[in-house]
Each structure stands twice: as structure tokens, then as C-alpha cells.
């Protein structure tokens, strides 16, 4: 029984107030307005769903995919009793003799289906019988198709492999039109007869819009189409890869593609808007109800987009009556404070379009403007120390000067507010002074000394009076932590955000969060006068400036010339504005305001461009997409481990999209991402080692000879995770380290190896051995030191002749034994001590070719069972025994290739049961016993909806069942029933 399925979303449908998603062979239904999950129903048997077609007059749904179709009934939610299902399946899936491309309702009990060989079949859904079929003379293989019901016939649109669309009448058995022009196979066909247009998409990256000219006939009649003239009106290019689907809305033509883009076109062929969605994965499906657009992608996610984002994206205003603006900031009342080049401050009222000028008696032209976190207090200081403080009136649109003084701190080079009360200044000699506001005065709270550097001033600062610490960043990229009363820094973090300083520092509770121009948000923890770097969150844009909310979810910055607001929690890009880039004065605020009786969320952006002040307002409800189903990996998952606590299951996964993700599920529906880490290349393997009850050491590795180690803490009270990054290690060194001695650098012809698998063994509390199997046939041993956050290679073993695919570590008779397997089917056993002997203690050949999975079951003090599966489609069981003089002998071996029809990628032994899985998407439960010989018998087999399965992991073992997780192009949690009296 499938408990949770997350794989490619190949069909979506908006029907009344519901969103239906075809995920694998299941249909999941959600409420469109509340985004709430309603129900999941198993619809087909082992086939992906590619179409959901509602009937017009009845609450029936035709669902098809592969060679199967069935009919669902959608009940009225208001009439349902408790514990009654919203969706019911009327019939078991019916199997056709060909792939189904399209389907329509002809009546309440009849459906028409178009097959991949251009055959139309008429089925009775009640009697489940094939009543008739029509074979067209154009017997071409179809990549797509569309059926349109007419009054006296069925119109068939056939998208062929020959780059043309054939229109023919089903009953008349004749072709009436050939639409030519595409230079690739036809991927989708959409038609809106009322608007007289046909839209086709192809793998030639184009969208073609065809116009239908046929007068004096009803479009539902056969004569309309027989006498029509169909011409290509527009050939549209907005995608950089294959265009998968399109749909026609009242005002737009919408297309989606393999490049993860959504393109909105008007009927004049103009590209109105282009969105990138679903984490750069292929978009497979879409549907619209003219108010919303729903898309399903290869990242296993479903996203709801409001169509108002096309026309009501922002409200822009250009202010030209302010001369020579130099620095701008928003105030608490959403007005603007402007510092000009004419020694004055202007308070601009956005609603009244009026301005008030305040003279500044500053002698230096180098002036700094900073606004407090509450946006109510404005500070202006010049290089000579002349300081003015203005406060905005809470009830009126005005500001008043409360402080006008001159500081004697030397030349002032930087000015920042740290919160609402503390002003941080840095002078030319590196002196940091914190001024604390007290009514209408300032007093010196603390002074510190910035270490010498080339550019000795601050770019950002944060303060915590409770913890009595100050965190600052200088222009060289370092972050310094100071304790109150101590002038020198307590801790220094070098080049945290590259060679530039941090752009913002936030201290919240015991956490320090920084942003910078290296495309990352970095997290530190502070406790017991000790600050520790924890982790980094990498974003899609380089210049990360600051957070717009107190929860640190909305972060803004720049990607070249484009201003971006990004939602960290939902992993969504909210706003994109081409403003020219961040090297200009700008500001952005997020706030709530009342609109039509309801409070809405707004973001306001202001920037100087062409000497004018530009203000843009965004109402998030109209432009923000919502995750109906949260996405995960955009490509195959290569490795996965699960961790179960009382309330949640955590999934730690790594894949071909170079990301390591930690996700959680507390029911059969939710699958939320908790953390996301980037590596240089694909992640091939990850292993965990338990350090405490809710604390594990996580080591991941893969391409570019990279090994990353982290400590993960699962906080059961808050359902959050904490992550501490230990080391990011490359065998040949990083690019920077290799390029450092460029004068003596030689050309390296050896490519970087891939880490195929690894094992963790413990030396003591803080030291571990990492045994890494590499693609260059070398077994490398590393020592990981947690307290020093270091890793070094201690041994290289060059015994194998081909790539090492898998490893396994087990303990028997007080020995730690490492197992390695290769692409030639050999299995080698090594005894793990402080150093491994260069030759294995035993080697045997089990498989004919590469071994993809391995598991060990220790039977007694000397005997153990070895299970392997590989490219020869066979499961091999070998009973081995340790003898005297540290030797191993084979007692008995057994193998079978009857259980799977393709490569076996996962094997797990639980007591006297064994579970296997394969590329063929089957999960097999077997029962084994071993005494002198080995017996293995088949128990059951189930199908998974996850394609290209790469492995499995055991989540839980119950008295009557086993809960497993298979992974590949997605994730599925399946509950397998144990046999009786096991």
C-alpha cells in the first residue's frame, strides 16, 4: 500500500473549486481556495496518469494514462457525510491495446479514446465494453492528439512524428487538413473553436498559433471544418528547450516547456510575461480556469499561479520633481526620506505628492544616511562627525529634528543602525563606537577596535544587548564578534561572503544570520561566549542584500540588473524587476494594508534611475504563486536515508541536481523541505552515523571528488533541524587551492574521480574514518576530526582493477569488516583497523557484471549472509564463514533472476525477510533461511510509481508490516504486509 508518492506530476486539472493532480497512478485532490489536501485515490495500475477529463453535465472524470483508463465520480462536498470519500472509482481500470493520447465524453456513459496509432475507440464506461473503433488511413505513430466532439462526428487532431498535424473526421474516415510548418515532432495540440484558433507545440522550441476561417457554419458541425481554411498566424519563440504543453485562456495563450519556463502570450503573438518555476525542472502539465493557472513539474510539485500576475504585476510611479536625489529610504509611514547633493534632507509624502525640505549644516560633502529597523528614526552624519537625528511623527506625515550635534570620533567612514536604539559608527582609525538613544540624547554604550585591514570600515552590524555581543563585517569580507567591555574581537570569521563584506547582520535569540554578495545566507549560533558557524543556504542570485520580514523568510537582492524578492520557506521567486542593478540608492519594505475590507500583503520598491525616483508597488496576493504540493529534487535521487522520531519522518536525500535535501513528513500527504545544500556535482552517496538520540553525523559525496560532512540535530520539541557544516573537502583540492601556485602549475590529465559510495567507522568521540569507494578503482581512507573540523587522507588502496560501486560495513566476532564491490561483479572483504592491509582477506565473484546493491546479515559469531543485486537482473545470496587464521570460505551460494526483469538497485534484509527493488519499478518481498544451504521463496510483489528506482531504505518494521521508501525520479513510501507466522 502506497502511503506517500512524490514523482513527476504528469496531469493537472482545475475543476470547480478543486485541483486534481495525477501523480504516478494516483489522483490527489486539493481545495483550490484553501490549498488544503482533500483525498488521494489509487486510479490506474502501474501506469502514469496523463489526462483528466471532466464530463460537462455530470460529476464524472475520465482518467487515462499508458494503456489504461477509468472513470471517477466527484461527489458534492456539502452533501458528504463524515468519513466519506470525495472521489470514488466507478470501475476497475480498463486496458486498451495501445497507448492513449486523448479522450472525450460522448455521453454520460460513452467515451472516445485516441490511441498512439491514430485509432479512435468508443467505449461504454458502464458495461466496460469496446463498442466501436475507427482506423484512419494515416497510420502514423502519434506523439500527441486531441479529440473534439461535433454534432455529427468526432474531429481528430493527430500530432505525428513527421512534424505535421493531421485533422480528420472519425466517422467519415477522411483527412481534411494537414498543418505543416513545425520542424520537430508535435508534443501538444490545443483548440478553442469559439476563438477560431489552434495552438501546437513541438520539440523545435516553437509555439504555433493557427487561425480558422470558415463562414456561415456552426463550429460544432462537420461542414464547418470541411470548408475551413487553416493558416499559421504566428510562430512564437520564447522557450530555450522543447515546448511540452499549451493551453488557451480567455485572454492568453500559455505554454510550458522543458526549460521550466511558463510563457504568457496574447492573441497578437506578443510575449507578455515569462516565469521560471519548479526549480529548473521540466514542466509536464498545466490547466487554467481563466482565473488561475496550475502547473505540474518534474520536481514533483504542483503550483497555483494567479493570472493577475500577467497584467497586474505592479503599479509604477515615477517622481521627477525631486532634484539630484543621492540616497533614499522608506519611513514607517511608507513615505520617503531623500538626501540630495544640495546639503538638505527632503521628506516626501507619497500620498499627497508634497515634500518638506530640511537644511543640513554639514561642512563635508561625504554624508551617510541610515534609517533604523522600525523605519522611524533617521540618522545623517558626515565625515567630520556632524550628526543629525530626525524622528517621524507617529500620527502625522512629518519628521522633526531631535539631535543636532558634532561627534569627536575622527573621520566617520561608516554608519549603521543596529536595531532601533543603537547607532554603530566606525572612524578612520578603526574605532567602533556604539551610541544608544536615550530620549532625545545619545550616549556612548560601548567602543571596540576593528583589526587593521586595507579598507578599515564596516558594511553591516548587528547587536544583542541580552547576550552583550556585537557582530560586524568589514570591507574585506571578515565578520568579527565582540563582547561588551572587550575592545578586541572574541572571534573572527575570514571571508565569510567572499572578498566583499556582509550586506546585513541579524541577531535573533542565539542565532546570527548574515547575507552577502556571494549568493548565500549564512547562519551562526552563539552560546556561552562562543560563536560557531553552522550552515549556508545558497540562493539563485548573487547579490543577497537583506531580509524584508522579521521571520527571515523574504530575502531581497539583485541578479545583475534585476531586483529579486525570494521566499526562502517555499523556495519561490516572488518579484523580479529590471531596475538597473544594486549599484544605486534603493530601498524595499514589506507591510500589510487594508484593501476592500481585507488585509493584504504588499512589497514596495524604490530606486533611483536616470536621476528620477521610481516607486513600484506589488500586491503579493495578485502575483505570488502558491505551492499546492511542495517540490523536491528536479532530477533523479541517487541516495536517501530516513530518520524517524516520534512525530515525523525525515528524508535525507542527494541527487543528480547537485542538491542535498532534508525533508520531513508527518502524515501520508505532507512532504516539506527543511534544509537544502548545494554541492559541486551530482551526489552519489550519503551515510549517517548516530552521535546521540536526535543527532547524527551526515557525510555525502559524489562528483568532483567532493566529500561534505555535517552534523544534523533534529529538534523534536520545535520540529526543526539544526545543521552544522563540518567540512567541504576535495581530494585534489579546491579550484582556488590548485590555482594558487600558478607559476609552478602543471597540466593534470587525470580527471577528478567520483566518490561512488562510502562508510563511516568510529575511532573515538571526535574522530572518524571515512572509507570512500572511488570510480578510479581506488579505495581511499580519510580521517575526519570533528573538533578541528578537518579531514585528511590516511591511505590509498589500489587493489581493484575497475570502478568500485558499493561498500558495506559490518561487525562480526569483534572484527570490523568492510565490503567493496566492483563493476565486474567481484566482492572483496577488508578488515578495518587503524590501517587496512593492501590485500583483502577474501574476494569472490557473485554477479556477472556490476553490483548495484549489497546487504549483510550476521547469523552467528562466524557465519554471515551476503546479498547482492546488480546489472545481471539477478539476486545472489552467499553464505560465508570466518575460519581460523582470519580467512573466509563460501559455504553455499544461491541466485535467481526470476523476480525482476531489469537491473536490481536495492536490497535490504530484515530478520528472515528480504526486500528487493529494481529499475522495473517492482518491489519484491522474499523469505529466506540459511543452515547448510540457502532457501529463498517469493512472498509478494508490488509496483511503485517512481521511475528509474535507484534504491530503497527501511523506515519502520512493525509486527505485521514493513514500511519502506524507494527513491529514483521521486520518492514513494510503501507499506508491505508481512507473511503470516514469519
mmCIF file of N, CA and C in Angstrom, residues 1 54 110 130 164 265 434 457 512 546 583 587 592 604-605 609 646 674 680 691 705 745 775-776 834-835 864 889 939:
data_model
loop_
_atom_site.group_PDB
_atom_site.id
_atom_site.type_symbol
_atom_site.label_atom_id
_atom_site.label_comp_id
_atom_site.label_asym_id
_atom_site.label_seq_id
_atom_site.Cartn_x
_atom_site.Cartn_y
_atom_site.Cartn_z
ATOM 1 N N UNK A 1 0.843 -1.190 0.000
ATOM 2 C CA UNK A 1 0.000 0.000 0.000
ATOM 3 C C UNK A 1 0.882 1.245 0.000
ATOM 4 N N UNK A 54 -13.135 16.062 -17.269
ATOM 5 C CA UNK A 54 -14.463 16.074 -16.628
ATOM 6 C C UNK A 54 -15.576 16.003 -17.666
ATOM 7 N N UNK A 110 -20.510 7.004 -22.404
ATOM 8 C CA UNK A 110 -19.635 6.657 -23.514
ATOM 9 C C UNK A 110 -18.476 7.631 -23.607
ATOM 10 N N UNK A 130 -15.843 -2.403 -25.427
ATOM 11 C CA UNK A 130 -15.460 -1.637 -26.607
ATOM 12 C C UNK A 130 -16.584 -1.777 -27.635
ATOM 13 N N UNK A 164 3.884 17.226 -38.598
ATOM 14 C CA UNK A 164 2.644 17.833 -39.082
ATOM 15 C C UNK A 164 1.475 17.376 -38.226
ATOM 16 N N UNK A 265 1.334 34.536 -23.698
ATOM 17 C CA UNK A 265 1.258 35.259 -24.974
ATOM 18 C C UNK A 265 -0.132 35.850 -25.128
ATOM 19 N N UNK A 434 29.442 52.587 19.654
ATOM 20 C CA UNK A 434 28.007 52.313 19.691
ATOM 21 C C UNK A 434 27.342 53.406 20.515
ATOM 22 N N UNK A 457 36.609 49.834 7.499
ATOM 23 C CA UNK A 457 35.314 50.330 7.962
ATOM 24 C C UNK A 457 34.277 49.240 7.788
ATOM 25 N N UNK A 512 22.856 34.112 14.711
ATOM 26 C CA UNK A 512 23.343 35.234 13.907
ATOM 27 C C UNK A 512 23.169 34.851 12.444
ATOM 28 N N UNK A 546 19.233 41.866 2.030
ATOM 29 C CA UNK A 546 18.664 41.922 3.379
ATOM 30 C C UNK A 546 17.338 41.179 3.416
ATOM 31 N N UNK A 583 23.841 48.867 -7.734
ATOM 32 C CA UNK A 583 24.793 49.966 -7.563
ATOM 33 C C UNK A 583 24.085 51.305 -7.750
ATOM 34 N N UNK A 587 15.546 51.101 -1.852
ATOM 35 C CA UNK A 587 15.033 50.551 -0.606
ATOM 36 C C UNK A 587 13.775 49.753 -0.927
ATOM 37 N N UNK A 592 1.535 45.294 5.592
ATOM 38 C CA UNK A 592 0.150 44.880 5.405
ATOM 39 C C UNK A 592 -0.736 46.118 5.360
ATOM 40 N N UNK A 604 6.866 47.216 -1.378
ATOM 41 C CA UNK A 604 7.080 48.460 -2.108
ATOM 42 C C UNK A 604 8.573 48.619 -2.353
ATOM 43 N N UNK A 605 8.926 48.890 -3.606
ATOM 44 C CA UNK A 605 10.315 49.063 -4.019
ATOM 45 C C UNK A 605 10.521 50.483 -4.520
ATOM 46 N N UNK A 609 16.797 55.939 -10.862
ATOM 47 C CA UNK A 609 17.206 55.558 -12.211
ATOM 48 C C UNK A 609 17.036 56.765 -13.128
ATOM 49 N N UNK A 646 9.400 10.612 16.992
ATOM 50 C CA UNK A 646 8.055 10.321 17.474
ATOM 51 C C UNK A 646 6.980 10.816 16.521
ATOM 52 N N UNK A 674 13.097 20.932 4.733
ATOM 53 C CA UNK A 674 13.607 21.606 5.920
ATOM 54 C C UNK A 674 14.942 22.287 5.656
ATOM 55 N N UNK A 680 29.137 20.593 -5.608
ATOM 56 C CA UNK A 680 29.692 20.986 -6.904
ATOM 57 C C UNK A 680 29.148 20.143 -8.043
ATOM 58 N N UNK A 691 25.168 10.059 16.575
ATOM 59 C CA UNK A 691 26.013 10.602 17.635
ATOM 60 C C UNK A 691 25.266 10.686 18.953
ATOM 61 N N UNK A 705 35.141 14.666 -6.868
ATOM 62 C CA UNK A 705 35.912 14.113 -5.752
ATOM 63 C C UNK A 705 35.645 14.877 -4.468
ATOM 64 N N UNK A 745 52.421 25.477 -11.811
ATOM 65 C CA UNK A 745 51.312 24.576 -12.087
ATOM 66 C C UNK A 745 51.576 23.764 -13.349
ATOM 67 N N UNK A 775 35.590 5.956 -8.306
ATOM 68 C CA UNK A 775 35.390 5.476 -9.670
ATOM 69 C C UNK A 775 36.699 5.131 -10.361
ATOM 70 N N UNK A 776 37.839 5.594 -9.830
ATOM 71 C CA UNK A 776 39.138 5.249 -10.432
ATOM 72 C C UNK A 776 39.719 3.971 -9.848
ATOM 73 N N UNK A 834 43.297 0.502 12.435
ATOM 74 C CA UNK A 834 43.808 1.854 12.221
ATOM 75 C C UNK A 834 44.338 2.002 10.808
ATOM 76 N N UNK A 835 44.772 0.862 10.213
ATOM 77 C CA UNK A 835 45.225 0.872 8.832
ATOM 78 C C UNK A 835 44.803 -0.429 8.174
ATOM 79 N N UNK A 864 27.867 -15.403 8.181
ATOM 80 C CA UNK A 864 27.060 -14.247 7.760
ATOM 81 C C UNK A 864 26.562 -14.485 6.337
ATOM 82 N N UNK A 889 35.503 -18.537 3.989
ATOM 83 C CA UNK A 889 35.170 -19.516 2.961
ATOM 84 C C UNK A 889 33.679 -19.451 2.640
ATOM 85 N N UNK A 939 7.284 -14.118 -1.678
ATOM 86 C CA UNK A 939 6.120 -13.847 -0.832
ATOM 87 C C UNK A 939 5.116 -12.964 -1.557
#
